[in-house]
Every structure is written in C-alpha cells, then in structure tokens.
Short mmCIF file of C-alpha atoms in Angstrom, two decimals:
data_model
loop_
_atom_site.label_atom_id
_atom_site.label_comp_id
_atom_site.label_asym_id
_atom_site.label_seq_id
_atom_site.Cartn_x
_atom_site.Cartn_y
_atom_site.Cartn_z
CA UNK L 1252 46.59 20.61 -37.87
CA UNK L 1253 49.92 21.45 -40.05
CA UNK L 1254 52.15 18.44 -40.00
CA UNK L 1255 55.53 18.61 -41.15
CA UNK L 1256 57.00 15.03 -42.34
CA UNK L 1257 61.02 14.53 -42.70
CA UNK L 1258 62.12 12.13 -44.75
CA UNK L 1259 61.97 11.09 -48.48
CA UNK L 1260 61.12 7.24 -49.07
CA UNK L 1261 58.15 5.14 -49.52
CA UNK L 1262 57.32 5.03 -45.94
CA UNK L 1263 57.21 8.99 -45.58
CA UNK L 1264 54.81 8.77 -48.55
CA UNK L 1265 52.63 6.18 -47.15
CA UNK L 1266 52.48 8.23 -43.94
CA UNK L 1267 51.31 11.77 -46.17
CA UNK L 1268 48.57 9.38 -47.60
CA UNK L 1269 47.70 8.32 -44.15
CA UNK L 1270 47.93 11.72 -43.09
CA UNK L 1271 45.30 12.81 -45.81
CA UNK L 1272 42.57 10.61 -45.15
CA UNK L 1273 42.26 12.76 -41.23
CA UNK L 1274 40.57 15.15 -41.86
CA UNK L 1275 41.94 16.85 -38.64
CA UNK L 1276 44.98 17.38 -40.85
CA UNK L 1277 44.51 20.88 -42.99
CA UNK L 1278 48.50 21.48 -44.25
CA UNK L 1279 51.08 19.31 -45.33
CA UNK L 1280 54.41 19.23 -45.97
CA UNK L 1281 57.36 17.41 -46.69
CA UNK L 1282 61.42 17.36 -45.91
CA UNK L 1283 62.75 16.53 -48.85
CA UNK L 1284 59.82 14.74 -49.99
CA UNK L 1285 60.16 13.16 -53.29
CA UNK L 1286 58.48 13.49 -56.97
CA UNK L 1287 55.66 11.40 -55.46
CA UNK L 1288 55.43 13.20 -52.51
CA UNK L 1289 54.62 16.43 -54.23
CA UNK L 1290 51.84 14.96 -54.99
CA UNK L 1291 49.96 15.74 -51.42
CA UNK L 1292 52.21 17.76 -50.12
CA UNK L 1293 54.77 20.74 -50.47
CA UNK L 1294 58.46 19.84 -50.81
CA UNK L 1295 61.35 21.66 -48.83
CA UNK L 1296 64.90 21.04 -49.98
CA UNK L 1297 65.86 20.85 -46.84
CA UNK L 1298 69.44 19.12 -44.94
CA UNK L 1299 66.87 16.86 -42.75
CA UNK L 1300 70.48 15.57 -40.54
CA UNK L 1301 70.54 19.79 -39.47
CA UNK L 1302 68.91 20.14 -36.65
CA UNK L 1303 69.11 23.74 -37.26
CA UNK L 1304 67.79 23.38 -40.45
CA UNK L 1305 64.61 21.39 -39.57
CA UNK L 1306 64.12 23.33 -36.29
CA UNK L 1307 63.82 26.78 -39.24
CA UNK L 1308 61.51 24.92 -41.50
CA UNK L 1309 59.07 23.79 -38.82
CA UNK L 1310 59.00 27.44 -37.40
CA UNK L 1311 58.73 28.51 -41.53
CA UNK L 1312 55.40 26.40 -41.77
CA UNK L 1313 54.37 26.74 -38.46
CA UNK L 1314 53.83 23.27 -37.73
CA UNK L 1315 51.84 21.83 -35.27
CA UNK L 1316 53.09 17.86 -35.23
CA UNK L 1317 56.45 17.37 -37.09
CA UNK L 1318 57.17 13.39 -38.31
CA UNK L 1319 60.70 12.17 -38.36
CA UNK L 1320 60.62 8.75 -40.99
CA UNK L 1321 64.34 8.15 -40.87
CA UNK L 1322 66.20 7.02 -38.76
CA UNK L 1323 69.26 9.07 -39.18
CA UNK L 1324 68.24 12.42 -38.37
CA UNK L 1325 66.40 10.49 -34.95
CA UNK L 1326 69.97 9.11 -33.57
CA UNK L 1327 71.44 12.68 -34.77
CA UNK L 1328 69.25 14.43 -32.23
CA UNK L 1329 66.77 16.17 -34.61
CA UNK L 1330 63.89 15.40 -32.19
CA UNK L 1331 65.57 17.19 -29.31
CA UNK L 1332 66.20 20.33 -30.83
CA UNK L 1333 62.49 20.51 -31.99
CA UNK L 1334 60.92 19.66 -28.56
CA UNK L 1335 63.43 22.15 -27.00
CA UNK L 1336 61.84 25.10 -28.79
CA UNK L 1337 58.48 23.57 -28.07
CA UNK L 1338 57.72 21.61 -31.48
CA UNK L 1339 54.92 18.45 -30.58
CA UNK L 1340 57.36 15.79 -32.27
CA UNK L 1341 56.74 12.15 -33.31
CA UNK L 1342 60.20 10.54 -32.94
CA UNK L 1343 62.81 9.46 -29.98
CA UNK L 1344 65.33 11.34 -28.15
CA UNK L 1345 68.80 10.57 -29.44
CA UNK L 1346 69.67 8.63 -26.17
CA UNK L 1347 66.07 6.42 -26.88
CA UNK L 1348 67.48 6.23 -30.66
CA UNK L 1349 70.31 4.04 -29.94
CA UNK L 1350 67.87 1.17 -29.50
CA UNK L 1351 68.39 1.11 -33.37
CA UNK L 1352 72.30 3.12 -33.57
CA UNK L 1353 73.78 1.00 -31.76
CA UNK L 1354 72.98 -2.93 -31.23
CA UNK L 1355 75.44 -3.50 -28.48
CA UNK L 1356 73.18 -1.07 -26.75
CA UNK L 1357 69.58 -2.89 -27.44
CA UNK L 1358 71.38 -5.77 -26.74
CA UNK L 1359 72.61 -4.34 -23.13
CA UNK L 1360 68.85 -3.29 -22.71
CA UNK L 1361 67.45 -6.78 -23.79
CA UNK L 1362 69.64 -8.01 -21.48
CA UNK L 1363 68.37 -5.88 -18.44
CA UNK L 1364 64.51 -6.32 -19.53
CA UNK L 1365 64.50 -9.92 -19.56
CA UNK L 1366 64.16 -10.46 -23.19
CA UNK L 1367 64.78 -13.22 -25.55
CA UNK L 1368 67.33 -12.04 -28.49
CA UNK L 1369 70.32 -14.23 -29.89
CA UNK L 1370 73.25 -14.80 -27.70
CA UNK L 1371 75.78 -11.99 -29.50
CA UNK L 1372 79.60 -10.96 -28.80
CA UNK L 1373 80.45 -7.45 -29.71
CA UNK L 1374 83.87 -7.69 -31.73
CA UNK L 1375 86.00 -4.06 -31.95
CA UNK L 1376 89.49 -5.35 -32.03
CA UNK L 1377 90.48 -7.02 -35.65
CA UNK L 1378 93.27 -9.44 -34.09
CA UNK L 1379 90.20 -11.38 -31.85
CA UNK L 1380 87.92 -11.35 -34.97
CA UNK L 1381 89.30 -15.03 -35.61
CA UNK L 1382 88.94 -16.30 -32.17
CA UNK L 1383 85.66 -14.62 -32.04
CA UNK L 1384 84.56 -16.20 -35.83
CA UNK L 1385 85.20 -20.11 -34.00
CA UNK L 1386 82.54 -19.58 -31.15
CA UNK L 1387 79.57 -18.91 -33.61
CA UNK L 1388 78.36 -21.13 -36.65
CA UNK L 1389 77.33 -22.79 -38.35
CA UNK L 1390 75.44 -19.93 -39.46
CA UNK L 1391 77.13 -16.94 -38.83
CA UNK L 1392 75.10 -13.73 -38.40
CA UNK L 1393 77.47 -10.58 -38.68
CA UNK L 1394 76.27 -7.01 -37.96
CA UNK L 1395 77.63 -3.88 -38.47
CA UNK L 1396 76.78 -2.00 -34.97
CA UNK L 1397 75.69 1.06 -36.73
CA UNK L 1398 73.07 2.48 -39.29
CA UNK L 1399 73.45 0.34 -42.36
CA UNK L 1400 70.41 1.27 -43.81
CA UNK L 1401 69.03 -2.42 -43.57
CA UNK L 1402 72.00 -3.79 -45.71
CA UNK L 1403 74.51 -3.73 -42.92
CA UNK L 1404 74.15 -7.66 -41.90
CA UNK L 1405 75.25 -10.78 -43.50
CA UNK L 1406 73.41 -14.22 -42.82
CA UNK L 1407 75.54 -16.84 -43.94
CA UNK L 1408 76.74 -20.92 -43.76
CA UNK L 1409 80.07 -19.51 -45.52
CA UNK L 1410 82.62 -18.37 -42.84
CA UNK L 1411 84.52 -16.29 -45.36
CA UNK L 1412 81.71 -14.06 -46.52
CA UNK L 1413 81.39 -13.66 -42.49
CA UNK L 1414 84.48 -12.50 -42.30
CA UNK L 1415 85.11 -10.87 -44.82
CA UNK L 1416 81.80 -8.45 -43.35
CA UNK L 1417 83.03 -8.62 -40.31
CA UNK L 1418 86.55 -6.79 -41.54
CA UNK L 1419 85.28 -4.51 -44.15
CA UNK L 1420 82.91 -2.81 -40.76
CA UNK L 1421 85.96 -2.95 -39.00
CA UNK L 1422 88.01 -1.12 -41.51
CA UNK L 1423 85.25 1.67 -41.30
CA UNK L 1424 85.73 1.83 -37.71
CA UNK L 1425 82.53 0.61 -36.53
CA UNK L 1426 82.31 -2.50 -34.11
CA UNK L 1427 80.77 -5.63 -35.54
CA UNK L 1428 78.39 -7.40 -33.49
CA UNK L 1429 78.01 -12.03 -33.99
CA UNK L 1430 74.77 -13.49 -33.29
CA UNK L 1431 73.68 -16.90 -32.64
CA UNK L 1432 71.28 -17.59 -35.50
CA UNK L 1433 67.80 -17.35 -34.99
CA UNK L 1434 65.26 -20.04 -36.64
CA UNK L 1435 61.77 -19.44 -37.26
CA UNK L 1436 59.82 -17.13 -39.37
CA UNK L 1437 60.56 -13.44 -38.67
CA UNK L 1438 57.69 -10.58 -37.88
CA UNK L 1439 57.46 -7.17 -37.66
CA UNK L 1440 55.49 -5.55 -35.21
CA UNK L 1441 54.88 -1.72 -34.69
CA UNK L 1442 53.97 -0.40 -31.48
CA UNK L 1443 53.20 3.31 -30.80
CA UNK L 1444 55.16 3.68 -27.63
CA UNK L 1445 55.10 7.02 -25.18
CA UNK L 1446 56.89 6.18 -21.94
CA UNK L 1447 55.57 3.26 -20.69
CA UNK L 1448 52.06 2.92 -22.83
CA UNK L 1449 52.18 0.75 -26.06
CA UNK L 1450 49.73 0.28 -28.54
CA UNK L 1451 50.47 -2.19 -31.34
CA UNK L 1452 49.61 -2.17 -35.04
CA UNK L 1453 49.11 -4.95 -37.14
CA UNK L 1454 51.90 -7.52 -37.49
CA UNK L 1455 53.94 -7.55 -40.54
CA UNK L 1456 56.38 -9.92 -42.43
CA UNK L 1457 59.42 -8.36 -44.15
CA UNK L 1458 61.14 -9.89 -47.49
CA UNK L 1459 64.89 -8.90 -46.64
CA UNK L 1460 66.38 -10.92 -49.53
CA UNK L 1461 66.77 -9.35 -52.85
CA UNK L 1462 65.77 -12.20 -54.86
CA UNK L 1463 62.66 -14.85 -55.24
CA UNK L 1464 62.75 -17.73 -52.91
CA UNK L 1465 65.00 -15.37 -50.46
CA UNK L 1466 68.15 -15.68 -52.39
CA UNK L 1467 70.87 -12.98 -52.62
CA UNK L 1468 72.19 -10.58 -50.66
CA UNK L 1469 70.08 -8.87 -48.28
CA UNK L 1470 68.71 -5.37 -48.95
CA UNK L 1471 66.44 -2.51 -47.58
CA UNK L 1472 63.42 -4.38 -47.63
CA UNK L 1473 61.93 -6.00 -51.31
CA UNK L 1474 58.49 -6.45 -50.01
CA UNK L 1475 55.89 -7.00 -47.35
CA UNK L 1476 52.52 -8.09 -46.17
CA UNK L 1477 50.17 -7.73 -43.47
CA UNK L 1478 48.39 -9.19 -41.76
CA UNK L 1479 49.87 -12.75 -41.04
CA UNK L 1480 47.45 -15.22 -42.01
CA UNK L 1481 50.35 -18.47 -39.69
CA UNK L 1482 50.20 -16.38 -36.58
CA UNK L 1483 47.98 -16.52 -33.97
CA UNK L 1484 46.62 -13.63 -32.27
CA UNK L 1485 47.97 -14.71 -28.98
CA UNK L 1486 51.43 -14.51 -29.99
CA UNK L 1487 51.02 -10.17 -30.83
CA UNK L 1488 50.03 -9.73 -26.58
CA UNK L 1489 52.84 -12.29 -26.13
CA UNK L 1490 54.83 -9.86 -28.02
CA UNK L 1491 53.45 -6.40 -26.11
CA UNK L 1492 53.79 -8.06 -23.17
CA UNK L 1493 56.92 -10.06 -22.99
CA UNK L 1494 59.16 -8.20 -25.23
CA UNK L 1495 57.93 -4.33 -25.82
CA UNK L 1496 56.77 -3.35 -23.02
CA UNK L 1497 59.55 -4.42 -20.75
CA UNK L 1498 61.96 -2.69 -23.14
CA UNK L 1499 59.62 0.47 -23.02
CA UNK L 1500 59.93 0.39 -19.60
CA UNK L 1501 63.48 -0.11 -19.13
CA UNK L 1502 64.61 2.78 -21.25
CA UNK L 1503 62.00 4.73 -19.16
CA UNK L 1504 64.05 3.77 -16.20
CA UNK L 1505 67.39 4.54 -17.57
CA UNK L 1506 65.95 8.16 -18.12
CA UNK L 1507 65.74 7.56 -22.07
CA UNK L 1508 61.98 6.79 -22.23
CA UNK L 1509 60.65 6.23 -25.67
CA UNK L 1510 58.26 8.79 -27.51
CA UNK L 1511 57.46 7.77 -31.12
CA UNK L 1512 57.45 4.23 -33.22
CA UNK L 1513 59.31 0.87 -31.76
CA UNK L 1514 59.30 -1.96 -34.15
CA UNK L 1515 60.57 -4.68 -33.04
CA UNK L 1516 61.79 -7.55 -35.45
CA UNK L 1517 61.46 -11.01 -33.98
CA UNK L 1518 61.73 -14.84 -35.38
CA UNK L 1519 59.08 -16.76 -33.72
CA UNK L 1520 60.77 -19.98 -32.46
CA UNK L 1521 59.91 -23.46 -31.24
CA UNK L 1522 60.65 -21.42 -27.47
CA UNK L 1523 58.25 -18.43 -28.65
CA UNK L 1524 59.62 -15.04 -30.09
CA UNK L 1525 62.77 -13.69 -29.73
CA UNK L 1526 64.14 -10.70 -30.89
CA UNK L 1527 66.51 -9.69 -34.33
CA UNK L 1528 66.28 -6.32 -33.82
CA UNK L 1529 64.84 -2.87 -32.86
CA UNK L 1530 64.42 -0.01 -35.13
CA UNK L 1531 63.48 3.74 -33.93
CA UNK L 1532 60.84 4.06 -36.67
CA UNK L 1533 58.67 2.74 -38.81
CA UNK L 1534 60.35 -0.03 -41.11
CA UNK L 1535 60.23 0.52 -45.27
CA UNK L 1536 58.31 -1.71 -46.77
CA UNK L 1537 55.84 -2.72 -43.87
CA UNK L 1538 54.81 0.73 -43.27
CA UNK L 1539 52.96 1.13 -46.80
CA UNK L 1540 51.30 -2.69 -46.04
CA UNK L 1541 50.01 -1.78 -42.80
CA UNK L 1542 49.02 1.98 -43.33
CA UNK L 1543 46.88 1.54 -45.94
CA UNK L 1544 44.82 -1.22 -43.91
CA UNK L 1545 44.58 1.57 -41.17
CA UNK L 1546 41.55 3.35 -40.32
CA UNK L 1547 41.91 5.62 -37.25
CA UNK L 1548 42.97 8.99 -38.09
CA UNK L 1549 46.76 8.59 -38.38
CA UNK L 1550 47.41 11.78 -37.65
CA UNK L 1551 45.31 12.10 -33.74
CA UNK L 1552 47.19 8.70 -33.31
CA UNK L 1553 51.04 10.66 -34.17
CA UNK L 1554 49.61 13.55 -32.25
CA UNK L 1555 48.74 11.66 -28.91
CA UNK L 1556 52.29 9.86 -28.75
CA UNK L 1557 54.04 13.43 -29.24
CA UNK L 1558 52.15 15.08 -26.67
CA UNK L 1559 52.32 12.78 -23.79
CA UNK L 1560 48.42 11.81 -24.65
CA UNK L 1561 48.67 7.85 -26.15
CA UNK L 1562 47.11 6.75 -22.84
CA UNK L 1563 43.74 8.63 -24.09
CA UNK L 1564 43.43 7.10 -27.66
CA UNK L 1565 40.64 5.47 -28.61
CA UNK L 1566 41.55 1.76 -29.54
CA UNK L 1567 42.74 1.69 -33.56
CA UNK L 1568 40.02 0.56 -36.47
CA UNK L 1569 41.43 -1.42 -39.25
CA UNK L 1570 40.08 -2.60 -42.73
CA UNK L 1571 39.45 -6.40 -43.32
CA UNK L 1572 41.43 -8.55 -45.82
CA UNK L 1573 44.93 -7.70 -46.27
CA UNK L 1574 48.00 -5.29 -48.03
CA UNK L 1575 50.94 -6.59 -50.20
CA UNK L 1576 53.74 -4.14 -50.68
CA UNK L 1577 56.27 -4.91 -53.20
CA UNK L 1578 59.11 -3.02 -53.91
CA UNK L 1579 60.68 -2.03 -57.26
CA UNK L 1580 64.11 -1.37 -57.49
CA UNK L 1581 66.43 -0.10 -59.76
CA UNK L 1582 68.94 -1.71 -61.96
CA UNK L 1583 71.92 -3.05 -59.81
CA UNK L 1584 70.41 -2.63 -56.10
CA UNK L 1585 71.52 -3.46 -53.43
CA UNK L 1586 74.93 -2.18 -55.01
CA UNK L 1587 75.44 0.82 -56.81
CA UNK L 1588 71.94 1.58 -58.42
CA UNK L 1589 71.55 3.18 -62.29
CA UNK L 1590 69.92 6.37 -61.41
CA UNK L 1591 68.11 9.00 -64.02
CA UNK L 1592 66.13 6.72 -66.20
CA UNK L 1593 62.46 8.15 -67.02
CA UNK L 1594 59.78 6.18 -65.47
CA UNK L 1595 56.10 6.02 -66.70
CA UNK L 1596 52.91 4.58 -64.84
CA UNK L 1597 54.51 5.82 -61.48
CA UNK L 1598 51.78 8.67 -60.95
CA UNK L 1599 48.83 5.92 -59.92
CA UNK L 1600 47.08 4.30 -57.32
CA UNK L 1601 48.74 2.29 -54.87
CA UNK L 1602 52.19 3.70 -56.00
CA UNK L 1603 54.22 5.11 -53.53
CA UNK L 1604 57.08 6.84 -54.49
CA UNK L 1605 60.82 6.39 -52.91
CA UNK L 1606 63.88 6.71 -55.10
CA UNK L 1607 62.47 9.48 -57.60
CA UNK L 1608 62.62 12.64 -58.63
CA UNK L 1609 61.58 15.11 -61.63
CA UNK L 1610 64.06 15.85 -64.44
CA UNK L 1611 64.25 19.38 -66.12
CA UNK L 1612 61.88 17.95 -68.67
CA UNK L 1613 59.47 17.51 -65.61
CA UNK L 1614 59.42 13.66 -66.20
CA UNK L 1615 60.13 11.32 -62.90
CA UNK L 1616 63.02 9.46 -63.14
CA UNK L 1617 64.78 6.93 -60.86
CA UNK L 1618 67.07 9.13 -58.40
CA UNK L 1619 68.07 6.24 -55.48
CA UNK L 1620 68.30 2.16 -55.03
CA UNK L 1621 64.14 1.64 -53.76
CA UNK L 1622 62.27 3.26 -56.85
CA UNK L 1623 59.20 2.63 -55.81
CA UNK L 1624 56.57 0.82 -53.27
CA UNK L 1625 53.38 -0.60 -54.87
CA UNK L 1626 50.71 -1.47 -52.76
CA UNK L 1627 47.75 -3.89 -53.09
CA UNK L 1628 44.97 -4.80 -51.02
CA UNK L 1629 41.88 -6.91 -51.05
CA UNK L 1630 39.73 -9.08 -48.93
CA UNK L 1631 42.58 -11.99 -48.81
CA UNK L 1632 45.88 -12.39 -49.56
CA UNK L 1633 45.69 -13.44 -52.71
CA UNK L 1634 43.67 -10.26 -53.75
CA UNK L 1635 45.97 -8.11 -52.31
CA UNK L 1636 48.70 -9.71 -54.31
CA UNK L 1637 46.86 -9.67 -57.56
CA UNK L 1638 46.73 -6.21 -57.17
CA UNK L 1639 49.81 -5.08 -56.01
CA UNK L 1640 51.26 -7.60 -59.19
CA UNK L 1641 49.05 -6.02 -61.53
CA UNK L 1642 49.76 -2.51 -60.72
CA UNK L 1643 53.15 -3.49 -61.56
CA UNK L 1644 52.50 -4.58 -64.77
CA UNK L 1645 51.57 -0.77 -65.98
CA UNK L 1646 54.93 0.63 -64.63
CA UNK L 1647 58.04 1.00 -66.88
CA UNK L 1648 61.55 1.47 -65.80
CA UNK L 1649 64.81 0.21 -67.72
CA UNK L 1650 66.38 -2.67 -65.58
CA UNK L 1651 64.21 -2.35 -63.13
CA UNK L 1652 63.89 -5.44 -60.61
CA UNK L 1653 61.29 -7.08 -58.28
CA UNK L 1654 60.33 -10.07 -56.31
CA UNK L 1655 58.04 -11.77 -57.42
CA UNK L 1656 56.69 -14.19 -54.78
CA UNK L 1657 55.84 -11.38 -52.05
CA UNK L 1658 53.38 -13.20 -49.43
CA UNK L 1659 53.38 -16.27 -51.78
CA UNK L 1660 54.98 -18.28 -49.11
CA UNK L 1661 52.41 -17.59 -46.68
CA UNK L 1662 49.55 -17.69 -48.88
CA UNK L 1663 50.38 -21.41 -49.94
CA UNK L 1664 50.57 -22.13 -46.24
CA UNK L 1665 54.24 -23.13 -46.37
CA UNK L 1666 54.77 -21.07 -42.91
CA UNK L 1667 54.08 -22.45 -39.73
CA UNK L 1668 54.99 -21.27 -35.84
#
C-alpha cells in the first residue's frame, strides 16, 4: 500500500513511524514533510491548502490511502476533491470539518445530540461585547470561533485580558465565542469514526500551558501522556457512548457524516464529562503518546475508516506501561519564535521532528514555534518520563524551552475524578 501523508508536524511524523511498523505499507511519502520526516519518507514541496495541488501529487505517487494531519487543508475541502477523483482518504468532508472550524457549529450540534459542553454565547457585534463580558465569570473562557492553531483561547480570572481577546478576534473579523468554565481535569480521547461506527484509542491528557505548574499563556500543546493512570475505564464507554457517538450520529443525520479522526476534548466533572472541544484530527502532542503505544497495523486501521470498512476491524492491540511526549520549543513560543538555529541530537530515537528543516549546509535547524516532540515510554509512568527527560538531555538548541513536569501531576497522584 502507497500512503501519501499531508502535513508537516510532529503528529504527521508519529503517524509515518506508525505507518512503518505495517508491513502492509510498501511506499511512503510526505506533503511537506519536514527534516525529520525525510527520514522514512520522501518529501514533496507541496501547497497542502491546494486542493489541486494535493489532488496532482496523489495521482504523481499513485497513492492508495492519502492522510490529511492538519486541520486546515480538512475545513478547506482537500478531502473532497481527493474522494471525487476516487482517492481512499483518511480525513472529513469540509461540511464534517466544521466540528473543529467553527465552534458555534459543534456547539449547535452538541446542542442537538444531547451533549454536555459549557453553556456559551456566540458574540459578532463589538458594541454587545460588554453586555455579553457581565453574564460570564468569574472565569472567563474566550474563543476565537475559527482555526487558531490551539492558541486561539484565553482562560482567565482577569476580565481585561478577556476582553481584550475577545476584541483583538473581533478586529480580525472572526466571531468570538464565551464559555462557562469548565472544572475538572481535561482528557483527550481519539475515536476512529466512519459514519456512525466509533472505535476509540487510548485516552490522553494534554499540557496546554506553556509553562511548569500550567502557568502562562496557552499554546499548541507542550506535552502529553497516555494512558491515564486517575481514570477509570468506565468513564472511556461513558465517553463513546454519551458524547461521540451521538455526535457521530447527528452529523450523519444532517448529511455531513464523519469519515476520519474525532477527538474530543472533555473536563471530567463532579456531573461526569463534558465537552471543551472537538477537533477534525488527531491532536499534536497526544498523537506521538498514544501512537507509539499502538500495536495494530496503523495503516489497515486508516485504510478501513477511508473505505467505508471500520465496521470489519479487528479490535486494536496496545503495548503495556505508558508514553510521555514532551515538546521542545523554540526561543519565544507561543509568540514570534527565533527560527534557523542549528540543532544537534535531533536525528534519534523517540525524536519526532515538527518545526525543522535542513540548511544549505545540510544541518537541521529550527524552522517553526514546536521544534520538536520527544517521546518516552516504559512499563509505568515514571519510566516513560525518565525517558522522554533523558532523551532531552542529548538535544541542543539555543533558547530552546520545555516543561518540565509532563505527567508529573498524575504520577504523584495529585489528579482525581
């Protein structure tokens, strides 16, 4: 099978490695890819928001299962143009992608599928953004109802900083949408989702915050780990039952059924889960955690959503113990990163590769915000963080950031549900 992957992060690495280890899969490539990505697979400087573009490349390599990571090119309609020429695609429709482009949409669809999410009020007029400010609090909890690229919402006790979110979206011309604030700690969860079958990968916990002790602004994604020692195994069919499937099976009955990866983000209250948000794809940093605990063939399991066949896959294997992902950024991030700077110790295990790219000296240097995703695992926890933390040690990058406490609140047991 020749798989085609778009996209040029940590999580479209982490799916190549997945993708290596079936042996089912015999060709590889990658759109753009990255200097780690290169690695296992050939690059394509290729416009992945063209639909023309991608729809020339698959026909180029003659793929037989193209993977769209981001989630731009998914609310842009790249999926549609490849399944109208006949291309087996893992990815949602456009009209199924607004479950992540637009929250006043999920939100609408929540409402219809009987879901728990925060009570929200979708502000598009600056002269009610005042009125609108009073009814929330005293947490606000402003998003921008567009792609933000994870750093589009602001959690905060300061009503200013709310504001002052709320009217820079505004000024871009996108709507801003206030939430009720949700308490409780926050999953991930994954589901594999073709029409109305689900099938759910391991549950992960995200590290929004860019600094230890979730401090700063938020970001991308800093970290993650999987699985969740505080959650009980009851709560992940509470999940598939009272939150993804419904949704699955409302968009199926609005005639924008969903073909690809649903991840819903939920904080698991004192009244059970409730959802933050949906995303189209898989989530960056999670995806590295979970894939690499994975044991199925990832590519059968891509291949049975994108041809209509999820229904016939054999339940997923996973490894014991668990996978730490933590993220290292680049000097500056989540503002304006420092970009260029050589990095050494990148080209090793458990390093998967994001923000880089080769220089004309052929040495990898930092080209984006997310340098790089380093992965540990081990039979607990605290294995998987000791090596995730050590293979940090060995890489090198000037001003270079990370968290430091990935998993740590977990692994002392200071989460509960």
């Amino acid at each position: 099978m020749r798989v085609l992957v778009i996209g040029s992060g940590g999580r479209e690495h982490a799916l190549l490695l997945g993708l290596t280890r079936d042996p089912s899969v015999t060709d590889l490539h990658v759109a753009p890819g990255n200097a780690g990505t290169a690695a296992v697979a050939t690059n394509h400087a290729v416009d992945v928001t063209s639909a023309e573009a991608v729809v020339a490349l698959a026909r180029e390599v003659a793929a037989d299962l193209v993977v769209i990571g981001p989630e731009v090119p998914l609310v842009l309609g790249v999926a549609d143009a490849l399944r109208a020429v006949g291309f087996a695609t893992f990815g949602p429709s456009a009209d199924a992608a607004r479950i992540e482009g637009s929250k006043a949409f999920a939100k609408d669809v929540m409402a219809a599928a009987g879901v728990r999410t925060a009570h929200a009020e979708v502000v598009d007029n600056p002269a009610k953004l005042d009125a609108a400010l009073d009814r929330f609090g005293p947490t606000w909890v402003v998003k921008d109802d567009g792609l933000a690229a994870g750093k589009g919402v602001v959690v905060t006790p300061d009503r200013a900083a709310a504001r002052a979110h709320a009217a820079d979206c505004l000024e871009s011309g996108h709507p801003v949408l206030l939430e009720s604030f949700l308490d409780g700690p926050e999953v991930s969860l994954f589901c594999l989702v073709d029409g109305e079958n689900v099938v759910p990968l391991l549950p992960a916990q995200d590290h929004k915050r860019v600094g230890d002790n979730d401090t700063g602004p938020n970001t991308g994604g800093m970290g993650a780990y999987t699985p969740l020692p505080w959650l009980p195994a009851e709560t992940v069919t509470q999940i598939v039952d009272d939150v993804v499937t419904p949704v699955a099976a409302e968009l199926v009955r609005r005639g924008s059924g969903f073909s690809g990866l649903l991840y819903a983000g939920l904080a698991i209250g004192a009244d059970g889960p409730a959802v933050v948000e949906f995303n189209c794809r898989f989530g960056d940093p999670e995806t590295q955690a979970v894939l690499a605990l994975l044991q199925s063939p990832l590519g059968e399991a891509l291949n049975a959503v994108a041809t209509g066949t999820l229904d016939q896959l054999p339940p997923l294997r996973w490894s014991d113990g668990a996978a730490v992902t933590v993220v290292v950024a680049a000097e500056n991030y989540p503002g304006t990163p420092r970009t260029g700077d050589v990095i050494t110790g990148a080209e090793a295990d458990g390093v998967l590769h994001a923000g880089t790219k080769r220089n004309d000296d052929g040495d990898i240097v930092s080209a984006g915000g997310r340098v790089l995703a380093v992965v540990g695992t081990g039979a607990d926890l605290e294995q998987a963080r000791a090596q995730a933390y050590e293979r940090i040690a060995a890489i090198k990058l000037a001003g270079s950031h990370h968290r430091t406490d990935i998993g740590k609140a977990a692994l002392e047991g200071r989460i509960s549900v």
